Amino acid sequence: MSPRPSLLLLLGTTLTAGCGAPPESGNGFPLELTLSRAVADELGAFQVVVLPEGKSRRCGDLQRTCLNQQVKQDEALVLQGPDGNKARALRFPAGLQSGAQELLVDIPVGRDYVVVIEALSRSNPPRFLGSSCNYLESVSAARNEPLIAAAITPAAVECDPSFAP
């Protein structure tokens, strides 16, 4: 059984993507993400989904509305969170400290992925606030290069971004 690399997500409210060097993290992917103040004020959680066949997908289209309305649930890769739970969409409570938050996600070794990080509201059910879409060329069992995330694109769309368990 091959090891599953971790994807370390560093989320922040900085105004510029890629400020400073991302932290080192073994086999994972440090990821820095920017948020607009409007999104940060309502933010309750982040949802991380990884899709195969990344080159065939258009990030602009994926960011317009909830991802679960655009792809079949079984298209998403099964991910594992730091608590050992596995799911096709991992949700992390927002806990920005000093404008940053680290999330740890294990993703399968492979090529040609797209990583979608959706910002979810605090409301119940959660509302889609916007998303970040990032192409990921490959994930290896060895050390991986850092990935700098695109800024979250705010979206004025009413939809529940929840993936079924």
mmCIF file of C-alpha atoms in Angstrom:
data_model
loop_
_atom_site.group_PDB
_atom_site.id
_atom_site.type_symbol
_atom_site.label_atom_id
_atom_site.label_comp_id
_atom_site.label_asym_id
_atom_site.label_seq_id
_atom_site.Cartn_x
_atom_site.Cartn_y
_atom_site.Cartn_z
ATOM 1 C CA MET A 1 0.000 0.000 0.000
ATOM 2 C CA SER A 2 1.507 3.303 -1.039
ATOM 3 C CA PRO A 3 1.600 6.242 1.370
ATOM 4 C CA ARG A 4 -0.958 9.000 0.842
ATOM 5 C CA PRO A 5 0.568 12.454 0.793
ATOM 6 C CA SER A 6 -1.022 15.181 2.848
ATOM 7 C CA LEU A 7 -2.274 18.406 1.373
ATOM 8 C CA LEU A 8 -1.657 21.187 3.873
ATOM 9 C CA LEU A 9 -3.971 24.083 3.265
ATOM 10 C CA LEU A 10 -2.859 27.408 4.670
ATOM 11 C CA LEU A 11 -5.845 29.699 4.485
ATOM 12 C CA GLY A 12 -5.532 33.390 5.116
ATOM 13 C CA THR A 13 -7.173 36.756 4.732
ATOM 14 C CA THR A 14 -4.177 38.388 3.130
ATOM 15 C CA LEU A 15 -4.819 40.644 0.152
ATOM 16 C CA THR A 16 -2.197 39.155 -2.160
ATOM 17 C CA ALA A 17 -1.808 35.498 -3.134
ATOM 18 C CA GLY A 18 1.620 34.054 -2.597
ATOM 19 C CA CYS A 19 2.933 36.498 0.003
ATOM 20 C CA GLY A 20 6.015 35.014 1.627
ATOM 21 C CA ALA A 21 7.205 31.459 1.462
ATOM 22 C CA PRO A 22 4.693 28.758 2.308
ATOM 23 C CA PRO A 23 5.626 26.473 5.188
ATOM 24 C CA GLU A 24 7.425 23.202 4.559
ATOM 25 C CA SER A 25 5.294 20.127 5.164
ATOM 26 C CA GLY A 26 6.827 16.738 4.442
ATOM 27 C CA ASN A 27 4.935 15.098 1.570
ATOM 28 C CA GLY A 28 2.075 17.618 1.629
ATOM 29 C CA PHE A 29 1.167 20.674 -0.352
ATOM 30 C CA PRO A 30 1.325 23.983 1.492
ATOM 31 C CA LEU A 31 -1.488 26.095 0.070
ATOM 32 C CA GLU A 32 -2.079 29.787 0.718
ATOM 33 C CA LEU A 33 -5.514 31.205 -0.051
ATOM 34 C CA THR A 34 -6.771 34.778 -0.039
ATOM 35 C CA LEU A 35 -10.235 35.862 1.090
ATOM 36 C CA SER A 36 -12.089 39.100 0.637
ATOM 37 C CA ARG A 37 -13.207 40.790 3.859
ATOM 38 C CA ALA A 38 -16.873 40.339 2.844
ATOM 39 C CA VAL A 39 -16.425 36.567 2.646
ATOM 40 C CA ALA A 40 -14.356 36.412 5.840
ATOM 41 C CA ASP A 41 -17.103 38.171 7.850
ATOM 42 C CA GLU A 42 -19.686 35.441 7.090
ATOM 43 C CA LEU A 43 -17.285 32.510 6.931
ATOM 44 C CA GLY A 44 -18.202 29.397 8.902
ATOM 45 C CA ALA A 45 -16.229 26.599 7.198
ATOM 46 C CA PHE A 46 -14.159 25.494 4.233
ATOM 47 C CA GLN A 47 -15.036 22.492 2.093
ATOM 48 C CA VAL A 48 -12.260 20.797 0.114
ATOM 49 C CA VAL A 49 -12.986 18.654 -2.949
ATOM 50 C CA VAL A 50 -10.457 17.152 -5.384
ATOM 51 C CA LEU A 51 -11.563 16.170 -8.886
ATOM 52 C CA PRO A 52 -9.659 14.067 -11.430
ATOM 53 C CA GLU A 53 -9.142 15.113 -15.064
ATOM 54 C CA GLY A 54 -8.246 18.639 -14.017
ATOM 55 C CA LYS A 55 -7.090 19.797 -17.459
ATOM 56 C CA SER A 56 -10.529 19.061 -18.907
ATOM 57 C CA ARG A 57 -12.260 21.297 -16.321
ATOM 58 C CA ARG A 58 -12.661 25.075 -16.423
ATOM 59 C CA CYS A 59 -12.089 26.727 -13.068
ATOM 60 C CA GLY A 60 -14.195 29.747 -14.030
ATOM 61 C CA ASP A 61 -17.182 27.483 -14.548
ATOM 62 C CA LEU A 62 -16.570 25.493 -11.351
ATOM 63 C CA GLN A 63 -16.494 28.702 -9.273
ATOM 64 C CA ARG A 64 -19.852 30.111 -10.415
ATOM 65 C CA THR A 65 -22.011 28.028 -8.092
ATOM 66 C CA CYS A 66 -21.916 25.091 -5.666
ATOM 67 C CA LEU A 67 -19.684 22.323 -6.949
ATOM 68 C CA ASN A 68 -22.230 19.647 -5.970
ATOM 69 C CA GLN A 69 -24.603 21.101 -8.607
ATOM 70 C CA GLN A 70 -21.990 20.713 -11.341
ATOM 71 C CA VAL A 71 -20.388 17.320 -10.785
ATOM 72 C CA LYS A 72 -21.640 13.903 -9.814
ATOM 73 C CA GLN A 73 -20.655 13.079 -6.262
ATOM 74 C CA ASP A 74 -18.767 9.940 -7.315
ATOM 75 C CA GLU A 75 -16.514 12.073 -9.567
ATOM 76 C CA ALA A 76 -14.775 13.534 -6.507
ATOM 77 C CA LEU A 77 -11.803 11.643 -5.087
ATOM 78 C CA VAL A 78 -12.082 10.110 -1.634
ATOM 79 C CA LEU A 79 -10.007 12.240 0.746
ATOM 80 C CA GLN A 80 -8.970 11.648 4.339
ATOM 81 C CA GLY A 81 -8.904 14.302 7.034
ATOM 82 C CA PRO A 82 -6.511 14.513 9.970
ATOM 83 C CA ASP A 83 -9.132 12.797 12.156
ATOM 84 C CA GLY A 84 -9.035 9.707 9.902
ATOM 85 C CA ASN A 85 -12.509 10.308 8.445
ATOM 86 C CA LYS A 86 -12.811 9.705 4.713
ATOM 87 C CA ALA A 87 -15.195 11.528 2.392
ATOM 88 C CA ARG A 88 -15.446 12.985 -1.091
ATOM 89 C CA ALA A 89 -15.783 16.469 0.433
ATOM 90 C CA LEU A 90 -13.983 17.354 3.660
ATOM 91 C CA ARG A 91 -15.315 20.219 5.729
ATOM 92 C CA PHE A 92 -13.198 22.211 8.176
ATOM 93 C CA PRO A 93 -14.569 24.812 10.603
ATOM 94 C CA ALA A 94 -13.159 28.258 9.943
ATOM 95 C CA GLY A 95 -10.659 29.128 12.628
ATOM 96 C CA LEU A 96 -8.538 31.872 11.158
ATOM 97 C CA GLN A 97 -5.818 32.960 13.577
ATOM 98 C CA SER A 98 -3.698 35.927 12.599
ATOM 99 C CA GLY A 99 -5.302 35.726 9.162
ATOM 100 C CA ALA A 100 -4.293 32.106 8.498
ATOM 101 C CA GLN A 101 -5.489 28.569 9.055
ATOM 102 C CA GLU A 102 -3.876 25.222 8.316
ATOM 103 C CA LEU A 103 -5.880 22.238 7.118
ATOM 104 C CA LEU A 104 -4.461 18.776 6.535
ATOM 105 C CA VAL A 105 -5.937 16.568 3.798
ATOM 106 C CA ASP A 106 -4.617 13.237 2.500
ATOM 107 C CA ILE A 107 -5.121 12.850 -1.235
ATOM 108 C CA PRO A 108 -4.366 9.873 -3.474
ATOM 109 C CA VAL A 109 -1.165 9.725 -5.493
ATOM 110 C CA GLY A 110 -1.966 10.605 -9.100
ATOM 111 C CA ARG A 111 -1.936 13.193 -11.870
ATOM 112 C CA ASP A 112 -4.110 15.921 -13.329
ATOM 113 C CA TYR A 113 -6.309 17.066 -10.444
ATOM 114 C CA VAL A 114 -8.265 20.196 -9.674
ATOM 115 C CA VAL A 115 -8.614 21.248 -6.011
ATOM 116 C CA VAL A 116 -11.769 23.228 -5.220
ATOM 117 C CA ILE A 117 -12.023 24.974 -1.851
ATOM 118 C CA GLU A 118 -15.477 26.332 -1.134
ATOM 119 C CA ALA A 119 -16.126 28.983 1.505
ATOM 120 C CA LEU A 120 -19.321 28.193 3.424
ATOM 121 C CA SER A 121 -21.440 30.495 5.564
ATOM 122 C CA ARG A 122 -22.156 30.005 9.257
ATOM 123 C CA SER A 123 -25.882 29.558 8.560
ATOM 124 C CA ASN A 124 -27.743 26.246 8.687
ATOM 125 C CA PRO A 125 -27.916 24.968 6.031
ATOM 126 C CA PRO A 126 -24.695 26.597 4.924
ATOM 127 C CA ARG A 127 -24.674 28.946 1.957
ATOM 128 C CA PHE A 128 -22.053 29.031 -0.757
ATOM 129 C CA LEU A 129 -19.929 32.190 -0.378
ATOM 130 C CA GLY A 130 -17.440 31.492 -3.157
ATOM 131 C CA SER A 131 -14.593 29.202 -4.059
ATOM 132 C CA SER A 132 -10.982 28.815 -5.066
ATOM 133 C CA CYS A 133 -10.102 26.509 -7.946
ATOM 134 C CA ASN A 134 -6.548 25.252 -8.376
ATOM 135 C CA TYR A 135 -4.972 22.930 -10.919
ATOM 136 C CA LEU A 136 -2.700 20.291 -9.411
ATOM 137 C CA GLU A 137 -0.444 18.598 -11.953
ATOM 138 C CA SER A 138 0.589 15.636 -9.821
ATOM 139 C CA VAL A 139 0.720 14.151 -6.349
ATOM 140 C CA SER A 140 3.621 11.823 -5.640
ATOM 141 C CA ALA A 141 4.429 9.560 -2.717
ATOM 142 C CA ALA A 142 7.624 11.613 -2.281
ATOM 143 C CA ARG A 143 7.915 15.293 -1.437
ATOM 144 C CA ASN A 144 5.592 17.550 -3.451
ATOM 145 C CA GLU A 145 6.133 21.153 -4.544
ATOM 146 C CA PRO A 146 4.035 23.831 -2.802
ATOM 147 C CA LEU A 147 0.805 24.913 -4.464
ATOM 148 C CA ILE A 148 -0.267 28.555 -4.122
ATOM 149 C CA ALA A 149 -4.072 28.715 -4.189
ATOM 150 C CA ALA A 150 -6.067 31.191 -6.193
ATOM 151 C CA ALA A 151 -8.086 33.731 -4.239
ATOM 152 C CA ILE A 152 -11.626 32.786 -3.294
ATOM 153 C CA THR A 153 -13.955 34.261 -5.876
ATOM 154 C CA PRO A 154 -17.073 35.584 -4.122
ATOM 155 C CA ALA A 155 -20.354 34.430 -5.661
ATOM 156 C CA ALA A 156 -23.858 35.760 -5.103
ATOM 157 C CA VAL A 157 -25.512 32.358 -5.579
ATOM 158 C CA GLU A 158 -28.040 30.797 -3.246
ATOM 159 C CA CYS A 159 -27.233 27.102 -2.973
ATOM 160 C CA ASP A 160 -26.421 24.548 -0.283
ATOM 161 C CA PRO A 161 -22.896 23.282 -1.051
ATOM 162 C CA SER A 162 -23.256 20.137 1.086
ATOM 163 C CA PHE A 163 -22.170 16.844 -0.447
ATOM 164 C CA ALA A 164 -24.137 13.828 0.789
ATOM 165 C CA PRO A 165 -22.149 11.782 3.341
#
